[in-house]
Every structure is written in structure tokens, then in C-alpha cells.
Amino acid sequence: MTDAATGTDWQAWQDSWDRQQEWYLPDREERFRVMLDMVEAVVGTAPRVLDLACGTGSITDRVLKRFPNATSTGVDLDPALLTIAEGHFAGDARVTFVTADLKDPDWALRLPHGDYDAVLTATALHWLYSPQLAVLYGQLAPLVRPGGVFMNADHMPDPATPLLNAAERAHRHAGMDRARAEGVLDWAEWWAVAAADPVLAEPTKKRYEIYGEHADGDTPDEAWHARTLREAGFAEARTVWRSPSDALVLGLK
């Protein structure tokens, strides 16, 4: 939608974020499709969703398009991406956004609900180091209702295959070069455009004060995620989708 007060086209910002992310994740829509397939298979078509580290609300957008009777709570700390999300979903009573730092032990107290059918996240939690992520998984287990699901789609390389990993990286970088030739903005270019926008300039400045160029973190493999989710209190956990470099791990409560 377009903001009548500022003239900002929030749909255009949402679309540009998606294109920038697809620069790095050409199979991004496939992981979203499988994620929502599993939501439907396990908890049905009217889920209460927690969109964790939601960014611009990419997961929420796809949830509501596929499941019109769903509701979603988006939680993030990034003021620029939340500004886009709030503008994009303005007036939609199904959506709530919460500003919270997932490193804060009390972050979940800010949520409007005590539990959720599905907690979903994609390409975000690699900003945390493994010990921090293990703590977060322990905090998430009580937020997922019995029979509900948690899913994390992220970079989860296999350390046992370094040569294959290197070949995959080279192939992916070649794809990035093609995207650049087609005029797609990369991460740094996208943020430079946001910093120059009159509406997003101040939120982007605050975002860099929080994160710098990019937050640190690490990328444990999918076996670590499944094991840590079981240790956190999920009854079952395993990979439900895989690409050469990324995986979607599901924890069933």
C-alpha cells in the first residue's frame, strides 16, 4: 500500500527487499512454500503465527496470502525493516508487530499471546552465535503450543563436505553476477538506497547503530539444530527441506 501522508509505496519497498534477498537465495520461494506446506500439514489453515526476526514481514506476507484466516505477530529489532513491515501491513487487523531484542532474556514478555501454533523464521538466526541460539530455542519451546511447530530456514552447511561447499559457493557467486547484470541491488546497495530515502533515513541510521554493517554469528549444521531443538523440549526435530547450502529444520512440540 501507499502511505497517504508520505507518499511512500510500501509494496515497492517490500518487493525490493525480496529481490535483494533472492540475490543471495535463489531458492527462497521454494523454502517458503515447503514451510507453509508443513504448517498446513501439522496445524491447519488458520494458524496463529509468530514471525521471528521478521524483517519486512516476508513470512507474514506469504502466510496471509495462503491462509487468509491466519494471524501473525512479527518480532524484530531492526527499526528500518520494521518501518517497512508496519507500513506494508498498516490497517490489517490480523498482523501485530513487536520491537524486541532476541538476546534479551525477557523478550517474549512483549508478545501479545502466550503461545503460537507455528513459530517461523528464515535467514535470520545465523546472526546469533550457537550458545545464544541454544538459549533462544529453550525460550521458544514454551511458546509453541502442544502439537505446534517451530521452523528455521537458514544457512546450514555440512562441514564434512568442504569441496562440495566451495563448488556451491562458486556457483552461487556466478548467479549473483548475473543478478547484478540484471540490475538487482545487493545488500550494501539496498541499504544505501534506504539511507537516502526521506522516510527510512532515520530508521536506517538507528539500524546501523544497533548492528553495524552486519551482525556476527555462526552457522551450525542441521544436525546441531535438530539435536538442540530436542534438548530444548521439542518431541521431534528433523530437516524437512534442503538445498546445497541451506536447510529448513522443523521442531514438533
PDB file of C-alpha atoms in Angstrom, residues 52-212:
ATOM      1  CA  LEU A  52      10.502 -14.482  14.405  1.00  0.00           C
ATOM      2  CA  ALA A  53      13.125 -11.916  13.356  1.00  0.00           C
ATOM      3  CA  CYS A  54      10.504 -10.903  10.827  1.00  0.00           C
ATOM      4  CA  GLY A  55      12.341  -8.162   8.929  1.00  0.00           C
ATOM      5  CA  THR A  56       9.919  -6.626   6.437  1.00  0.00           C
ATOM      6  CA  GLY A  57       7.386  -9.384   7.139  1.00  0.00           C
ATOM      7  CA  SER A  58       8.191 -11.646   4.201  1.00  0.00           C
ATOM      8  CA  ILE A  59       6.927 -14.759   6.007  1.00  0.00           C
ATOM      9  CA  THR A  60       3.818 -12.982   7.279  1.00  0.00           C
ATOM     10  CA  ASP A  61       3.044 -11.803   3.737  1.00  0.00           C
ATOM     11  CA  ARG A  62       3.139 -15.345   2.401  1.00  0.00           C
ATOM     12  CA  VAL A  63       1.262 -16.793   5.377  1.00  0.00           C
ATOM     13  CA  LEU A  64      -1.661 -14.395   4.921  1.00  0.00           C
ATOM     14  CA  LYS A  65      -1.816 -14.882   1.150  1.00  0.00           C
ATOM     15  CA  ARG A  66      -2.030 -18.643   1.570  1.00  0.00           C
ATOM     16  CA  PHE A  67      -4.038 -18.695   4.811  1.00  0.00           C
ATOM     17  CA  PRO A  68      -6.395 -15.688   4.900  1.00  0.00           C
ATOM     18  CA  ASN A  69      -7.743 -16.721   8.316  1.00  0.00           C
ATOM     19  CA  ALA A  70      -4.296 -16.780   9.911  1.00  0.00           C
ATOM     20  CA  THR A  71      -2.958 -14.172  12.318  1.00  0.00           C
ATOM     21  CA  SER A  72       0.676 -13.176  12.726  1.00  0.00           C
ATOM     22  CA  THR A  73       2.889 -11.488  15.294  1.00  0.00           C
ATOM     23  CA  GLY A  74       6.127 -10.175  13.805  1.00  0.00           C
ATOM     24  CA  VAL A  75       9.021  -9.554  16.158  1.00  0.00           C
ATOM     25  CA  ASP A  76      12.298  -7.838  15.251  1.00  0.00           C
ATOM     26  CA  LEU A  77      14.757  -5.222  16.470  1.00  0.00           C
ATOM     27  CA  ASP A  78      15.662  -3.603  13.154  1.00  0.00           C
ATOM     28  CA  PRO A  79      13.890  -0.205  13.057  1.00  0.00           C
ATOM     29  CA  ALA A  80      14.210   0.218   9.281  1.00  0.00           C
ATOM     30  CA  LEU A  81      12.806  -3.186   8.349  1.00  0.00           C
ATOM     31  CA  LEU A  82      10.042  -2.838  10.940  1.00  0.00           C
ATOM     32  CA  THR A  83       9.124   0.546   9.450  1.00  0.00           C
ATOM     33  CA  ILE A  84       8.627  -1.158   6.080  1.00  0.00           C
ATOM     34  CA  ALA A  85       6.686  -4.007   7.668  1.00  0.00           C
ATOM     35  CA  GLU A  86       4.384  -1.696   9.609  1.00  0.00           C
ATOM     36  CA  GLY A  87       3.759   0.420   6.530  1.00  0.00           C
ATOM     37  CA  HIS A  88       3.116  -2.589   4.321  1.00  0.00           C
ATOM     38  CA  PHE A  89       0.597  -4.179   6.711  1.00  0.00           C
ATOM     39  CA  ALA A  90      -0.974  -0.961   8.033  1.00  0.00           C
ATOM     40  CA  GLY A  91      -4.674  -1.460   8.722  1.00  0.00           C
ATOM     41  CA  ASP A  92      -4.533  -5.275   8.647  1.00  0.00           C
ATOM     42  CA  ALA A  93      -6.005  -6.398  11.967  1.00  0.00           C
ATOM     43  CA  ARG A  94      -4.511  -9.857  11.508  1.00  0.00           C
ATOM     44  CA  VAL A  95      -0.975  -8.532  11.989  1.00  0.00           C
ATOM     45  CA  THR A  96       0.856  -7.172  15.031  1.00  0.00           C
ATOM     46  CA  PHE A  97       4.482  -6.079  15.227  1.00  0.00           C
ATOM     47  CA  VAL A  98       6.669  -6.067  18.321  1.00  0.00           C
ATOM     48  CA  THR A  99      10.088  -4.468  18.749  1.00  0.00           C
ATOM     49  CA  ALA A 100      12.274  -6.765  20.822  1.00  0.00           C
ATOM     50  CA  ASP A 101      15.870  -7.968  21.073  1.00  0.00           C
ATOM     51  CA  LEU A 102      16.037 -11.772  20.954  1.00  0.00           C
ATOM     52  CA  LYS A 103      19.162 -11.576  23.123  1.00  0.00           C
ATOM     53  CA  ASP A 104      17.076 -10.014  25.913  1.00  0.00           C
ATOM     54  CA  PRO A 105      16.008 -12.809  28.282  1.00  0.00           C
ATOM     55  CA  ASP A 106      12.601 -11.151  28.697  1.00  0.00           C
ATOM     56  CA  TRP A 107      11.878 -10.530  25.004  1.00  0.00           C
ATOM     57  CA  ALA A 108       8.906 -12.936  24.942  1.00  0.00           C
ATOM     58  CA  LEU A 109       7.074 -10.891  27.583  1.00  0.00           C
ATOM     59  CA  ARG A 110       6.428  -8.288  24.880  1.00  0.00           C
ATOM     60  CA  LEU A 111       4.363 -10.718  22.785  1.00  0.00           C
ATOM     61  CA  PRO A 112       0.574 -10.363  22.712  1.00  0.00           C
ATOM     62  CA  HIS A 113      -0.008 -14.116  23.074  1.00  0.00           C
ATOM     63  CA  GLY A 114       1.374 -16.755  25.388  1.00  0.00           C
ATOM     64  CA  ASP A 115       1.609 -19.446  22.733  1.00  0.00           C
ATOM     65  CA  TYR A 116       1.501 -19.976  18.985  1.00  0.00           C
ATOM     66  CA  ASP A 117       0.582 -22.732  16.539  1.00  0.00           C
ATOM     67  CA  ALA A 118       3.686 -22.024  14.470  1.00  0.00           C
ATOM     68  CA  VAL A 119       6.883 -20.074  15.102  1.00  0.00           C
ATOM     69  CA  LEU A 120       8.609 -19.413  11.777  1.00  0.00           C
ATOM     70  CA  THR A 121      11.908 -17.792  10.842  1.00  0.00           C
ATOM     71  CA  ALA A 122      14.102 -17.646   7.747  1.00  0.00           C
ATOM     72  CA  THR A 123      17.608 -16.396   7.043  1.00  0.00           C
ATOM     73  CA  ALA A 124      17.837 -14.533  10.331  1.00  0.00           C
ATOM     74  CA  LEU A 125      19.073 -16.574  13.286  1.00  0.00           C
ATOM     75  CA  HIS A 126      22.573 -17.007  11.807  1.00  0.00           C
ATOM     76  CA  TRP A 127      23.101 -13.560  13.326  1.00  0.00           C
ATOM     77  CA  LEU A 128      23.344 -15.345  16.696  1.00  0.00           C
ATOM     78  CA  TYR A 129      26.206 -17.491  17.915  1.00  0.00           C
ATOM     79  CA  SER A 130      25.355 -21.119  18.695  1.00  0.00           C
ATOM     80  CA  PRO A 131      25.255 -20.701  22.510  1.00  0.00           C
ATOM     81  CA  GLN A 132      22.850 -17.771  22.104  1.00  0.00           C
ATOM     82  CA  LEU A 133      20.734 -19.737  19.652  1.00  0.00           C
ATOM     83  CA  ALA A 134      20.545 -22.694  22.037  1.00  0.00           C
ATOM     84  CA  VAL A 135      19.213 -20.340  24.726  1.00  0.00           C
ATOM     85  CA  LEU A 136      16.674 -18.938  22.259  1.00  0.00           C
ATOM     86  CA  TYR A 137      15.479 -22.433  21.334  1.00  0.00           C
ATOM     87  CA  GLY A 138      14.875 -23.048  25.031  1.00  0.00           C
ATOM     88  CA  GLN A 139      12.805 -19.862  25.197  1.00  0.00           C
ATOM     89  CA  LEU A 140      10.823 -20.813  22.096  1.00  0.00           C
ATOM     90  CA  ALA A 141       9.739 -24.254  23.282  1.00  0.00           C
ATOM     91  CA  PRO A 142       7.155 -22.890  25.778  1.00  0.00           C
ATOM     92  CA  LEU A 143       5.808 -20.512  23.112  1.00  0.00           C
ATOM     93  CA  VAL A 144       4.869 -23.361  20.774  1.00  0.00           C
ATOM     94  CA  ARG A 145       1.623 -24.980  21.847  1.00  0.00           C
ATOM     95  CA  PRO A 146       1.480 -28.783  22.145  1.00  0.00           C
ATOM     96  CA  GLY A 147       1.237 -30.170  18.617  1.00  0.00           C
ATOM     97  CA  GLY A 148       2.569 -26.934  17.165  1.00  0.00           C
ATOM     98  CA  VAL A 149       5.727 -26.377  15.135  1.00  0.00           C
ATOM     99  CA  PHE A 150       8.859 -24.293  15.003  1.00  0.00           C
ATOM    100  CA  MET A 151      10.714 -23.947  11.708  1.00  0.00           C
ATOM    101  CA  ASN A 152      14.049 -22.321  10.944  1.00  0.00           C
ATOM    102  CA  ALA A 153      15.263 -21.969   7.345  1.00  0.00           C
ATOM    103  CA  ASP A 154      18.845 -20.786   7.235  1.00  0.00           C
ATOM    104  CA  HIS A 155      22.382 -21.363   6.037  1.00  0.00           C
ATOM    105  CA  MET A 156      23.378 -24.776   7.411  1.00  0.00           C
ATOM    106  CA  PRO A 157      26.431 -26.043   5.509  1.00  0.00           C
ATOM    107  CA  ASP A 158      27.754 -29.565   6.021  1.00  0.00           C
ATOM    108  CA  PRO A 159      31.292 -29.312   7.469  1.00  0.00           C
ATOM    109  CA  ALA A 160      32.062 -32.820   6.208  1.00  0.00           C
ATOM    110  CA  THR A 161      31.978 -31.726   2.543  1.00  0.00           C
ATOM    111  CA  PRO A 162      34.331 -28.748   2.145  1.00  0.00           C
ATOM    112  CA  LEU A 163      34.981 -29.322  -1.563  1.00  0.00           C
ATOM    113  CA  LEU A 164      31.284 -29.501  -2.385  1.00  0.00           C
ATOM    114  CA  ASN A 165      30.670 -26.435  -0.236  1.00  0.00           C
ATOM    115  CA  ALA A 166      33.322 -24.487  -2.151  1.00  0.00           C
ATOM    116  CA  ALA A 167      31.865 -25.539  -5.512  1.00  0.00           C
ATOM    117  CA  GLU A 168      28.392 -24.495  -4.400  1.00  0.00           C
ATOM    118  CA  ARG A 169      29.669 -21.087  -3.245  1.00  0.00           C
ATOM    119  CA  ALA A 170      31.368 -20.505  -6.591  1.00  0.00           C
ATOM    120  CA  HIS A 171      28.193 -21.435  -8.449  1.00  0.00           C
ATOM    121  CA  ARG A 172      26.108 -19.131  -6.228  1.00  0.00           C
ATOM    122  CA  HIS A 173      28.512 -16.234  -6.768  1.00  0.00           C
ATOM    123  CA  ALA A 174      28.187 -16.692 -10.523  1.00  0.00           C
ATOM    124  CA  GLY A 175      24.436 -16.363 -10.090  1.00  0.00           C
ATOM    125  CA  MET A 176      24.955 -13.156  -8.132  1.00  0.00           C
ATOM    126  CA  ASP A 177      26.986 -11.752 -11.008  1.00  0.00           C
ATOM    127  CA  ARG A 178      24.086 -12.471 -13.357  1.00  0.00           C
ATOM    128  CA  ALA A 179      21.662 -10.771 -10.963  1.00  0.00           C
ATOM    129  CA  ARG A 180      23.914  -7.706 -10.814  1.00  0.00           C
ATOM    130  CA  ALA A 181      23.941  -7.554 -14.612  1.00  0.00           C
ATOM    131  CA  GLU A 182      20.129  -7.528 -14.482  1.00  0.00           C
ATOM    132  CA  GLY A 183      20.168  -4.518 -12.153  1.00  0.00           C
ATOM    133  CA  VAL A 184      19.286  -6.220  -8.861  1.00  0.00           C
ATOM    134  CA  LEU A 185      20.615  -4.388  -5.798  1.00  0.00           C
ATOM    135  CA  ASP A 186      22.916  -6.282  -3.462  1.00  0.00           C
ATOM    136  CA  TRP A 187      22.846  -5.942   0.359  1.00  0.00           C
ATOM    137  CA  ALA A 188      25.062  -2.852   0.589  1.00  0.00           C
ATOM    138  CA  GLU A 189      23.382  -1.115  -2.350  1.00  0.00           C
ATOM    139  CA  TRP A 190      19.904  -1.750  -0.964  1.00  0.00           C
ATOM    140  CA  TRP A 191      20.813  -0.247   2.385  1.00  0.00           C
ATOM    141  CA  ALA A 192      22.402   2.761   0.684  1.00  0.00           C
ATOM    142  CA  VAL A 193      19.106   3.441  -1.101  1.00  0.00           C
ATOM    143  CA  ALA A 194      17.211   3.076   2.185  1.00  0.00           C
ATOM    144  CA  ALA A 195      19.599   5.503   3.909  1.00  0.00           C
ATOM    145  CA  ALA A 196      18.912   8.100   1.221  1.00  0.00           C
ATOM    146  CA  ASP A 197      15.123   7.792   1.467  1.00  0.00           C
ATOM    147  CA  PRO A 198      13.494  10.637   3.461  1.00  0.00           C
ATOM    148  CA  VAL A 199      11.191   8.265   5.367  1.00  0.00           C
ATOM    149  CA  LEU A 200      13.706   5.467   6.002  1.00  0.00           C
ATOM    150  CA  ALA A 201      16.843   7.566   6.586  1.00  0.00           C
ATOM    151  CA  GLU A 202      16.436   7.908  10.353  1.00  0.00           C
ATOM    152  CA  PRO A 203      15.338   4.278  10.992  1.00  0.00           C
ATOM    153  CA  THR A 204      18.275   3.111   8.833  1.00  0.00           C
ATOM    154  CA  LYS A 205      20.692   5.261  10.841  1.00  0.00           C
ATOM    155  CA  LYS A 206      19.369   3.675  14.054  1.00  0.00           C
ATOM    156  CA  ARG A 207      19.676   0.250  12.478  1.00  0.00           C
ATOM    157  CA  TYR A 208      23.386   0.750  11.799  1.00  0.00           C
ATOM    158  CA  GLU A 209      23.864   1.949  15.378  1.00  0.00           C
ATOM    159  CA  ILE A 210      22.470  -1.408  16.528  1.00  0.00           C
ATOM    160  CA  TYR A 211      24.050  -3.814  14.052  1.00  0.00           C
ATOM    161  CA  GLY A 212      26.846  -2.111  12.147  1.00  0.00           C
TER     162      GLY A 212
END
